[in-house]
Coordinates of C-alpha atoms and ligand atoms in Angstrom, one line a residue:
M1 CA 80.1 122.5 161.2
A2 CA 77.3 121.0 159.6
R3 CA 75.5 122.4 156.4
H4 CA 71.6 123.2 156.9
L5 CA 69.5 123.7 154.0
I6 CA 66.4 125.3 154.9
T7 CA 63.1 126.1 152.7
S8 CA 59.9 128.4 154.0
A9 CA 56.4 127.0 152.2
I10 CA 56.2 129.2 149.1
P11 CA 53.8 131.9 149.0
Y12 CA 51.2 132.4 146.4
I13 CA 51.6 135.3 143.8
N14 CA 48.4 136.9 144.3
G15 CA 48.1 139.5 146.6
I16 CA 49.8 140.5 149.8
K17 CA 50.1 138.2 152.9
H18 CA 48.8 138.7 156.4
L19 CA 50.8 138.3 159.6
G20 CA 49.5 134.7 160.3
N21 CA 51.0 133.9 157.2
L22 CA 54.0 135.7 157.7
V23 CA 54.4 133.6 161.4
G24 CA 53.4 130.1 159.9
S25 CA 56.2 129.6 157.6
Q26 CA 58.8 132.5 156.2
L27 CA 59.6 134.0 159.7
P28 CA 60.4 131.0 162.0
A29 CA 62.2 129.8 159.1
D30 CA 64.3 133.1 159.0
L31 CA 64.9 132.5 163.0
Y32 CA 66.3 129.1 162.2
A33 CA 68.4 130.3 159.5
R34 CA 69.7 133.4 161.0
Y35 CA 70.5 131.3 164.3
L36 CA 72.5 128.5 162.7
R37 CA 74.5 131.0 160.5
G38 CA 75.2 132.9 163.8
R39 CA 76.7 129.7 165.2
G40 CA 78.8 129.3 162.4
H41 CA 77.0 126.7 160.2
E42 CA 76.8 126.8 156.6
V43 CA 73.4 127.5 155.3
L44 CA 71.1 127.9 152.1
F45 CA 67.8 129.4 153.1
L46 CA 65.4 129.5 149.8
C47 CA 61.8 130.8 149.4
A48 CA 60.2 131.9 146.2
T49 CA 56.7 132.8 144.7
D50 CA 54.1 129.8 143.8
E51 CA 52.9 131.7 140.5
H52 CA 50.6 129.5 138.6
G53 CA 47.4 128.3 138.6
T54 CA 43.9 129.8 137.9
P55 CA 43.9 132.1 140.8
A56 CA 46.7 133.8 139.6
E57 CA 45.3 134.3 135.9
L58 CA 41.9 135.5 137.4
A59 CA 43.7 137.9 139.9
A60 CA 45.6 139.4 136.6
A61 CA 42.7 139.7 134.4
K62 CA 41.2 141.5 137.3
A63 CA 44.2 143.9 137.4
G64 CA 44.0 144.1 133.4
K65 CA 47.5 143.1 132.9
P66 CA 48.8 139.9 131.1
V67 CA 49.3 137.2 133.7
D68 CA 53.3 137.1 133.2
E69 CA 53.7 140.9 133.8
Y70 CA 51.2 140.7 136.8
C71 CA 53.2 137.7 138.5
A72 CA 56.6 139.6 138.0
E73 CA 55.3 142.7 139.7
M74 CA 53.8 140.9 142.3
W75 CA 57.1 139.0 142.9
Q76 CA 58.6 142.2 143.4
V77 CA 55.9 143.4 145.8
Q78 CA 56.7 140.2 147.9
A79 CA 60.3 140.3 147.7
D80 CA 60.3 143.8 148.9
L81 CA 58.1 143.1 151.6
A82 CA 60.4 140.2 152.6
D83 CA 63.6 142.6 153.2
G84 CA 61.3 145.1 155.1
F85 CA 61.0 142.1 157.6
G86 CA 64.4 141.3 157.3
L87 CA 63.9 137.9 156.0
S88 CA 67.4 136.7 155.1
F89 CA 67.0 134.5 152.2
D90 CA 69.8 133.4 150.3
H91 CA 67.4 133.4 147.1
Y92 CA 64.0 134.6 146.7
G93 CA 62.9 132.2 143.3
R94 CA 59.8 132.3 141.2
S95 CA 58.1 129.0 140.4
S96 CA 57.5 130.4 136.7
S97 CA 61.5 130.4 136.4
P98 CA 62.9 128.6 133.5
Q99 CA 64.9 126.2 135.6
N100 CA 61.4 125.3 137.5
H101 CA 59.8 124.1 134.0
K102 CA 62.7 122.1 133.0
L103 CA 62.7 120.5 136.3
T104 CA 59.0 119.8 136.4
Q105 CA 59.2 118.3 133.0
H106 CA 62.1 116.0 134.0
F107 CA 60.2 114.7 137.1
A108 CA 57.1 114.0 134.9
G109 CA 59.1 112.2 132.2
V110 CA 61.2 109.8 134.9
L111 CA 57.8 109.1 136.8
A112 CA 56.2 108.2 133.4
D113 CA 59.3 106.1 132.8
N114 CA 58.9 104.1 136.1
G115 CA 55.2 103.4 135.3
L116 CA 54.0 105.7 137.9
I117 CA 51.9 108.3 135.6
E118 CA 48.8 107.3 133.7
E119 CA 46.6 109.0 131.4
R120 CA 42.7 109.0 132.1
A121 CA 39.8 110.5 130.7
E122 CA 37.2 112.2 132.5
T123 CA 34.3 114.8 131.9
Q124 CA 34.6 118.4 133.4
M125 CA 32.6 121.5 133.0
Y126 CA 33.7 123.9 129.8
S127 CA 32.5 127.3 129.5
H128 CA 32.2 128.5 125.9
K129 CA 32.3 132.2 127.2
D130 CA 35.4 132.0 129.3
G131 CA 37.0 129.7 126.7
R132 CA 38.4 127.3 129.4
F133 CA 37.6 124.4 131.6
L134 CA 36.3 125.7 134.7
P135 CA 37.6 124.2 138.1
D136 CA 34.8 123.0 140.6
R137 CA 35.1 126.1 142.6
Y138 CA 34.4 128.5 139.7
I139 CA 31.2 127.0 139.0
E140 CA 28.3 127.8 141.1
G141 CA 24.6 126.9 141.2
T142 CA 21.5 126.1 143.4
C143 CA 22.2 123.0 145.7
P144 CA 20.0 120.1 144.6
N145 CA 19.9 119.1 148.3
C146 CA 18.9 122.3 150.3
G147 CA 18.0 124.7 147.5
F148 CA 20.9 127.6 148.5
E149 CA 21.6 129.3 145.4
S150 CA 25.2 130.2 145.8
A151 CA 26.6 126.4 146.1
R152 CA 30.1 125.7 144.8
G153 CA 30.5 123.1 142.2
D154 CA 32.5 120.9 144.6
Q155 CA 30.5 121.9 147.7
C156 CA 27.3 123.4 149.3
D157 CA 28.4 125.9 151.9
N158 CA 25.1 125.9 153.5
C159 CA 24.4 122.2 154.0
T160 CA 28.2 121.1 153.6
K161 CA 27.1 118.4 150.9
Q162 CA 30.0 117.4 148.8
L163 CA 28.8 117.9 145.1
D164 CA 29.8 117.1 141.6
P165 CA 29.7 120.5 139.2
V166 CA 26.8 118.4 137.2
D167 CA 24.4 118.3 140.5
L168 CA 23.9 122.0 140.5
I169 CA 20.6 123.4 139.1
N170 CA 21.4 126.4 136.9
P171 CA 25.0 126.3 137.0
H172 CA 27.1 129.2 135.9
S173 CA 30.8 130.3 135.6
T174 CA 31.5 132.8 138.5
I175 CA 34.4 134.2 136.2
S176 CA 32.0 135.7 133.6
G177 CA 28.5 134.6 134.8
S178 CA 27.8 132.5 131.7
T179 CA 25.4 129.8 131.9
D180 CA 26.6 128.5 128.5
L181 CA 28.4 125.3 130.0
E182 CA 28.6 121.7 128.8
M183 CA 30.3 118.6 130.0
R184 CA 33.1 117.8 127.8
E185 CA 35.5 115.2 128.0
T186 CA 39.2 115.9 128.8
K187 CA 42.4 113.9 129.2
H188 CA 44.7 114.4 132.1
L189 CA 47.7 112.6 133.6
Y190 CA 47.7 110.8 137.2
L191 CA 50.7 110.4 139.5
L192 CA 50.0 106.8 140.9
Q193 CA 50.5 107.8 144.6
S194 CA 48.7 104.7 145.4
K195 CA 51.6 102.6 144.3
L196 CA 54.0 104.4 146.6
K197 CA 52.1 104.3 149.6
D198 CA 54.1 101.7 151.2
E199 CA 57.4 103.3 150.4
I200 CA 56.3 106.5 151.6
E201 CA 54.9 105.1 155.1
A202 CA 58.2 103.4 155.4
W203 CA 60.1 106.4 154.8
I204 CA 58.0 108.6 157.2
D205 CA 58.3 105.8 159.8
Q206 CA 62.2 106.2 159.7
Q207 CA 61.8 109.9 160.9
E208 CA 62.7 110.6 164.4
G209 CA 61.5 113.4 166.2
W210 CA 59.0 114.9 163.6
P211 CA 56.4 116.9 165.4
V212 CA 53.1 115.1 166.0
L213 CA 51.0 117.4 164.2
T214 CA 53.0 116.6 161.4
T215 CA 52.9 112.9 161.2
S216 CA 49.5 112.8 162.2
I217 CA 48.2 114.6 159.6
A218 CA 50.4 112.5 157.0
K219 CA 49.0 109.3 158.5
K220 CA 45.8 110.2 158.3
W221 CA 45.9 111.0 154.6
L222 CA 47.6 107.5 154.1
H223 CA 45.1 105.7 155.9
D224 CA 41.8 107.4 155.8
G225 CA 39.1 106.2 153.6
D226 CA 40.6 104.3 150.8
G227 CA 44.0 105.6 151.5
L228 CA 46.6 107.6 149.4
Q229 CA 44.8 108.7 146.3
D230 CA 46.2 108.7 142.8
R231 CA 46.4 112.4 141.8
G232 CA 45.8 114.4 138.8
I233 CA 48.8 116.4 138.0
T234 CA 47.7 118.3 134.8
R235 CA 45.2 121.0 134.1
D236 CA 43.6 122.4 131.1
L237 CA 45.2 126.1 131.4
S238 CA 47.5 128.1 129.6
W239 CA 49.7 129.9 132.7
G240 CA 51.9 127.1 133.8
V241 CA 54.5 124.7 133.2
P242 CA 53.7 123.1 129.3
V243 CA 53.2 119.3 129.7
K244 CA 56.5 117.6 128.3
R245 CA 58.1 114.4 128.9
G246 CA 61.5 115.5 129.8
D247 CA 62.4 117.3 126.7
E248 CA 59.9 115.4 124.4
D249 CA 56.3 116.7 123.6
W250 CA 53.6 114.4 125.1
P251 CA 51.4 113.3 122.5
G252 CA 47.8 113.9 123.5
M253 CA 48.8 116.9 126.0
E254 CA 49.1 119.5 124.0
G255 CA 48.3 122.5 125.6
K256 CA 47.7 121.4 128.8
V257 CA 50.1 122.3 131.9
F258 CA 51.0 120.8 135.1
Y259 CA 48.9 121.3 138.1
V260 CA 50.5 124.1 140.2
W261 CA 50.8 121.8 143.4
F262 CA 53.0 119.4 141.1
D263 CA 55.2 122.1 140.2
A264 CA 55.4 124.4 143.4
P265 CA 57.3 122.1 145.6
I266 CA 60.0 121.3 142.6
E267 CA 60.5 125.0 142.7
Y268 CA 62.7 124.3 146.1
I269 CA 65.1 122.6 143.8
A270 CA 64.8 125.0 141.1
C271 CA 65.0 127.9 143.2
A272 CA 68.8 126.6 144.4
Q273 CA 69.6 126.3 140.5
E274 CA 68.5 129.9 140.2
W275 CA 70.6 131.3 143.1
V276 CA 73.4 129.6 141.3
D277 CA 72.6 131.0 137.8
A278 CA 71.9 134.7 139.7
G279 CA 75.7 134.4 140.7
K280 CA 74.9 133.9 144.3
G281 CA 76.2 130.5 144.7
D282 CA 78.3 128.1 142.7
D283 CA 76.8 124.6 143.2
W284 CA 73.3 123.6 143.9
A285 CA 74.1 120.1 143.6
R286 CA 75.7 119.5 146.7
W287 CA 72.7 120.8 148.5
W288 CA 70.0 118.9 146.6
R289 CA 71.7 115.4 145.3
T290 CA 72.7 112.8 147.6
D291 CA 75.5 111.5 144.9
E292 CA 77.0 114.9 144.9
G293 CA 77.4 115.8 148.7
A294 CA 73.8 116.5 150.0
E295 CA 73.9 113.0 152.3
D296 CA 75.7 115.5 154.8
V297 CA 73.1 118.2 154.4
R298 CA 70.4 118.5 157.4
Y299 CA 67.1 119.7 155.6
T300 CA 64.6 121.3 157.4
Q301 CA 61.1 122.7 156.1
F302 CA 58.8 125.1 157.6
M303 CA 54.9 125.5 156.7
G304 CA 51.8 126.0 158.1
K305 CA 49.9 122.7 158.8
D306 CA 47.4 123.0 155.7
N307 CA 50.5 122.4 153.7
V308 CA 51.6 119.5 155.5
P309 CA 50.1 116.5 153.5
F310 CA 51.7 118.3 150.6
H311 CA 55.2 117.8 151.8
T312 CA 54.7 114.5 153.6
L313 CA 53.3 113.1 150.8
S314 CA 53.0 114.4 147.6
F315 CA 56.1 115.8 147.0
P316 CA 58.2 112.9 148.4
A317 CA 56.0 111.1 146.0
T318 CA 57.4 112.7 143.4
L319 CA 60.9 112.5 144.7
I320 CA 60.8 108.6 145.7
G321 CA 58.9 107.9 142.4
S322 CA 61.8 109.3 140.3
G323 CA 64.0 106.7 141.6
E324 CA 66.9 109.4 141.7
P325 CA 69.3 110.4 144.4
W326 CA 67.3 113.5 145.5
K327 CA 67.8 114.9 149.0
R328 CA 64.7 114.5 151.0
V329 CA 63.6 116.5 154.2
D330 CA 64.7 115.5 157.6
Y331 CA 62.9 117.7 159.8
L332 CA 59.5 119.2 159.1
K333 CA 58.4 122.0 161.1
S334 CA 54.5 122.8 160.9
F335 CA 52.6 125.5 162.5
N336 CA 48.6 126.1 163.6
Y337 CA 46.9 129.2 163.1
L338 CA 47.5 132.7 164.0
N339 CA 43.8 134.1 164.8
Y340 CA 43.1 137.8 164.8
D341 CA 41.2 139.7 167.3
G342 CA 38.6 136.9 168.2
G343 CA 38.4 135.8 164.7
Q344 CA 40.3 135.0 161.6
F345 CA 42.1 136.9 159.4
S346 CA 40.6 137.4 156.1
T347 CA 42.1 138.5 152.8
S348 CA 38.8 139.2 151.3
R349 CA 37.4 141.4 153.9
G350 CA 40.6 142.8 155.0
R351 CA 40.5 141.7 158.6
G352 CA 43.5 141.9 160.5
V353 CA 47.2 143.3 159.6
F354 CA 48.8 142.6 156.3
M355 CA 52.5 142.7 155.9
D356 CA 52.6 146.1 154.1
Q357 CA 50.4 147.6 156.5
A358 CA 52.6 146.3 159.3
L359 CA 55.4 147.8 158.3
E360 CA 54.0 151.1 157.6
I361 CA 52.9 151.5 161.4
L362 CA 56.0 149.8 162.9
P363 CA 59.6 148.6 162.6
A364 CA 59.9 145.1 161.7
D365 CA 61.4 144.1 164.8
Y366 CA 58.2 144.8 166.9
W367 CA 56.3 142.5 164.7
R368 CA 59.1 139.9 164.4
W369 CA 59.5 139.6 168.4
W370 CA 55.8 139.3 169.0
L371 CA 55.0 136.6 166.5
L372 CA 57.8 134.7 167.2
S373 CA 57.5 135.0 171.0
R374 CA 54.1 134.2 170.7
A375 CA 54.2 131.6 167.7
P376 CA 51.1 129.3 167.2
E377 CA 53.4 126.0 167.9
T378 CA 51.3 123.5 170.0
S379 CA 48.1 125.3 169.1
D380 CA 46.5 128.0 167.5
S381 CA 47.2 131.5 169.3
E382 CA 45.7 134.6 168.9
F383 CA 46.8 138.4 167.9
T384 CA 45.3 141.0 170.1
W385 CA 46.0 144.7 170.1
E386 CA 46.0 144.8 174.1
Q387 CA 48.3 141.6 174.0
F388 CA 50.6 143.2 171.4
Q389 CA 51.0 146.4 173.4
T390 CA 51.7 144.8 176.7
D391 CA 54.5 142.4 175.4
V392 CA 56.1 144.7 173.0
N393 CA 56.3 147.6 175.6
K394 CA 57.3 145.3 178.5
D395 CA 59.7 143.0 176.7
L396 CA 61.4 145.5 174.1
A397 CA 61.2 148.8 175.9
D398 CA 61.3 148.0 179.5
V399 CA 63.6 145.3 179.8
L400 CA 66.0 145.3 176.9
G401 CA 65.7 149.0 175.6
N402 CA 65.9 150.3 179.2
F403 CA 68.8 148.0 180.0
V404 CA 70.7 149.9 177.0
S405 CA 69.7 153.0 177.9
R406 CA 70.7 153.3 181.4
V407 CA 74.0 151.7 180.9
T408 CA 75.4 153.8 178.2
K409 CA 73.9 157.1 179.3
F410 CA 75.5 156.4 182.8
C411 CA 78.7 155.5 181.3
R412 CA 78.8 158.6 179.2
S413 CA 77.6 160.7 182.2
K414 CA 80.1 159.7 184.8
F415 CA 83.0 158.3 182.6
S416 CA 83.0 158.8 179.1
E417 CA 81.9 157.2 175.8
A418 CA 84.5 154.6 176.5
V419 CA 84.4 151.1 178.5
P420 CA 85.8 152.1 181.7
A421 CA 88.9 150.8 183.5
G422 CA 89.2 149.9 187.1
G423 CA 87.6 147.4 189.8
T424 CA 87.1 144.0 189.5
F425 CA 84.1 141.5 189.4
G426 CA 82.7 140.3 192.7
A427 CA 80.3 137.7 194.0
A428 CA 77.3 139.5 192.0
E429 CA 79.0 139.6 188.6
E430 CA 80.0 136.0 189.0
A431 CA 76.5 134.9 189.9
L432 CA 75.2 136.7 186.8
I433 CA 77.9 135.1 184.5
E434 CA 76.7 131.8 186.0
E435 CA 73.1 132.2 185.4
L436 CA 73.5 133.6 181.7
Q437 CA 75.6 130.7 181.0
T438 CA 72.7 128.2 182.0
R439 CA 70.4 130.4 180.2
L440 CA 72.3 130.2 177.3
A441 CA 72.3 126.4 177.3
A442 CA 68.6 126.4 177.4
Y443 CA 68.2 129.1 174.9
E444 CA 70.8 126.7 172.3
K445 CA 68.8 123.8 173.1
A446 CA 65.3 125.2 172.4
M447 CA 66.8 126.9 169.2
D448 CA 68.5 123.7 168.1
A449 CA 65.0 121.9 168.7
I450 CA 63.2 124.9 166.7
E451 CA 60.9 125.5 169.9
V452 CA 60.2 129.0 169.0
R453 CA 58.3 130.1 171.9
K454 CA 60.4 128.5 174.4
S455 CA 63.5 130.3 172.6
A456 CA 62.0 133.7 172.9
T457 CA 61.2 132.9 176.6
E458 CA 65.2 132.0 177.4
L459 CA 66.3 135.2 175.5
R460 CA 63.7 137.3 177.5
A461 CA 65.3 135.7 180.6
M462 CA 69.0 136.9 179.4
W463 CA 67.6 140.3 179.2
A464 CA 65.8 140.2 182.4
A465 CA 68.9 138.8 184.2
G466 CA 71.0 141.8 183.0
N467 CA 68.1 144.5 184.2
E468 CA 67.9 142.7 187.5
Y469 CA 71.9 142.9 187.9
L470 CA 71.9 146.1 187.2
Q471 CA 69.1 147.0 189.7
A472 CA 70.7 145.2 192.4
A473 CA 74.2 146.3 191.7
A474 CA 73.2 150.2 191.3
P475 CA 76.3 151.5 190.0
W476 CA 74.7 155.0 190.1
K477 CA 74.9 154.9 194.1
V478 CA 78.0 152.7 194.1
F479 CA 79.5 155.5 192.0
R480 CA 79.6 158.0 195.1
E481 CA 81.5 155.8 197.2
N482 CA 83.7 153.6 195.1
P483 CA 83.9 154.7 191.4
E484 CA 86.3 151.6 190.7
Q485 CA 83.6 149.5 191.5
A486 CA 81.0 151.2 189.5
A487 CA 83.3 151.1 186.7
A488 CA 83.8 147.2 186.7
Q489 CA 79.9 146.9 186.8
I490 CA 79.4 149.0 183.9
R491 CA 82.0 147.4 181.9
L492 CA 80.2 144.2 182.4
A493 CA 77.0 145.7 181.6
L494 CA 78.6 147.2 178.4
N495 CA 79.8 143.7 177.1
L496 CA 76.6 142.5 177.9
I497 CA 74.8 145.0 175.4
R498 CA 77.2 143.1 172.5
I499 CA 76.2 139.8 173.9
Y500 CA 72.5 140.7 174.1
A501 CA 73.0 141.8 170.0
V502 CA 74.4 138.9 169.1
L503 CA 72.1 136.3 170.8
S504 CA 68.8 138.5 169.9
A505 CA 69.8 138.9 166.3
P506 CA 67.3 136.0 165.1
F507 CA 64.6 137.6 166.7
I508 CA 65.1 141.2 166.3
P509 CA 67.9 141.7 163.6
N510 CA 67.6 145.3 162.9
A511 CA 67.8 146.5 166.7
S512 CA 70.7 143.8 167.1
A513 CA 72.7 145.8 164.6
K514 CA 72.1 149.1 165.9
L515 CA 73.3 148.0 169.1
L516 CA 76.7 146.6 167.5
S517 CA 77.0 149.8 165.8
A518 CA 76.5 151.7 168.8
M519 CA 78.9 149.7 170.6
N520 CA 81.3 150.1 167.7
T521 CA 82.1 146.5 167.0
L522 CA 82.4 144.0 164.0
D523 CA 82.7 141.1 166.7
T524 CA 79.1 139.0 166.1
G525 CA 81.2 136.1 167.6
W526 CA 78.6 133.7 169.5
P527 CA 79.3 134.0 173.3
S528 CA 79.3 130.3 174.1
D529 CA 81.7 131.2 177.0
I530 CA 79.9 133.9 178.7
R531 CA 83.3 134.7 181.2
D532 CA 85.4 135.5 178.1
A533 CA 82.4 137.1 176.1
V534 CA 82.0 139.6 179.3
T535 CA 85.4 141.0 178.2
A536 CA 85.3 141.1 174.7
L537 CA 84.9 144.9 174.8
P538 CA 88.4 145.9 176.3
E539 CA 88.7 148.8 178.6
G540 CA 89.0 152.0 176.4
H541 CA 87.0 150.6 173.6
V542 CA 85.0 153.6 172.4
F543 CA 81.2 153.3 172.0
T544 CA 78.3 155.6 171.4
V545 CA 75.1 156.1 172.9
P546 CA 72.4 154.8 170.7
D547 CA 69.2 156.5 170.2
N548 CA 66.2 154.9 171.6
L549 CA 65.8 151.4 170.4
F550 CA 62.1 150.7 170.8
D551 CA 59.4 153.7 171.4
K552 CA 56.6 152.4 173.6
I553 CA 53.1 151.9 171.9
T554 CA 50.5 154.3 173.2
D555 CA 46.7 153.3 174.3
E556 CA 45.8 156.1 171.6
Q557 CA 47.8 154.3 168.8
R558 CA 46.5 150.9 169.9
D559 CA 43.1 152.0 169.8
T560 CA 43.7 153.6 166.4
W561 CA 45.1 150.7 164.5
A562 CA 42.4 148.4 166.3
E563 CA 39.7 150.2 164.5
R564 CA 41.7 150.5 161.4
F565 CA 42.4 146.6 160.9
A566 CA 38.9 145.4 161.9
G567 CA 38.1 144.6 158.5
T568 CA 37.8 147.5 155.9
R569 CA 40.9 147.2 153.9
G570 CA 39.8 148.5 150.4
Ligands
ZN1 ZN1 23.0 122.8 150.2

């Protein structure tokens, strides 16, 4: 069995994420992790919060809390929501961890030793009132080009002209409103990515089977304009990883921190160290160091398309530039965007459904199933309440839920709450077994290739095949003339419930657990051979009729929710 390292892009600490964020990385990563574990592979599945940078400082100030306290609280909120959605991380770490501080400083040190870091002087807008240098997007003023009064320091949203903060007329800090600003000289460290361009490109060219979406974005950044740019990796902030050269102070860099985008991906590695330090694992290096066993690891990353440049270029630049034997990504799965009901999700306007709200109104499996079966893989996709209602009611309630309900209730009323004995399988049963075997192969193939929508389609088809068999076999009619044959039909159908529970667990883990519990079995063995699997629950095996698996979404609920989430979150 292979070993699989899986990471999901790490969500930023400020605020609760919406369903578009969820389906863009964490949820499909969980699907894949659960599938591989189900197949018997060894998996290490990691995610964390991305905690540094100005937005975290400002969000903490707005909440009236010290930034470390704010981040600790928001980490707990996000960790609880991840649990609520059944995201089965082996560890949910924090980029502010001591492990990440040390590792980030280590990488900066070795990159400097390898001649890949340069100190550059530049001027930046400093706000006396705020007592800090202002990132460009926290400066606003009048656009010199079009006269728009709320142009940002990096760009005018009205005429789209790229700007420098010094271009703005009457600039002010958007944090304090102060106009007491001056251009001040400061020094920063730059990672000389331009020196690594050929090595990065050669590495990308070696990759087989990466999605076009991934490689095209990487190539664009490698070649557009002047090609891969050197990148500032430090900031004049207080919240972050202090700039050090390994364990040593870095003269001239006192009081500065590493840029959040430098330390955030390093957290993927630090998170594995946190996992060990939390007592959940005993060896992080065999997952991350190719000189300590990680050459046998297959490493898959999940992310939204906006994160692709950082994962194909910036983080590899750090790893390659270090000259050390770090495991690099083998397959990078990126997603397009999920839109919301004719527009975009909007965190600032509260438009769309956010993770906490989703769990308030429906169990996680409803969301997991819909989001994954409609994942924005080859293009953007859209959430509408009509589609959500239609899909969930049909797939989960009418097909899977109905099958389970009819089979278990019929057995209880005509036989007992135990797998009935008697009869043998005939042509209809043989045909179903063959169909399921063929579809299972297609399901496994799609899952192995991380084709999320296709996997859902194949799973749904296996549920439907059971339903169609039941409809055609009609044990409720057969029972009157031939109870033995009805017993064989129901015995097959009861075993299908266990098979469905195991195959569906990556998509709908809670319903799956309910089914296994109702079938009174701990056997989660993958049903590789359907013919064997349909006899796993033997004659006489006792079960219980489960409560209704999925309630249907009513038109009234649909309309109420559509109105509630149109954009009013306070
Ligand atoms: Zn303008």
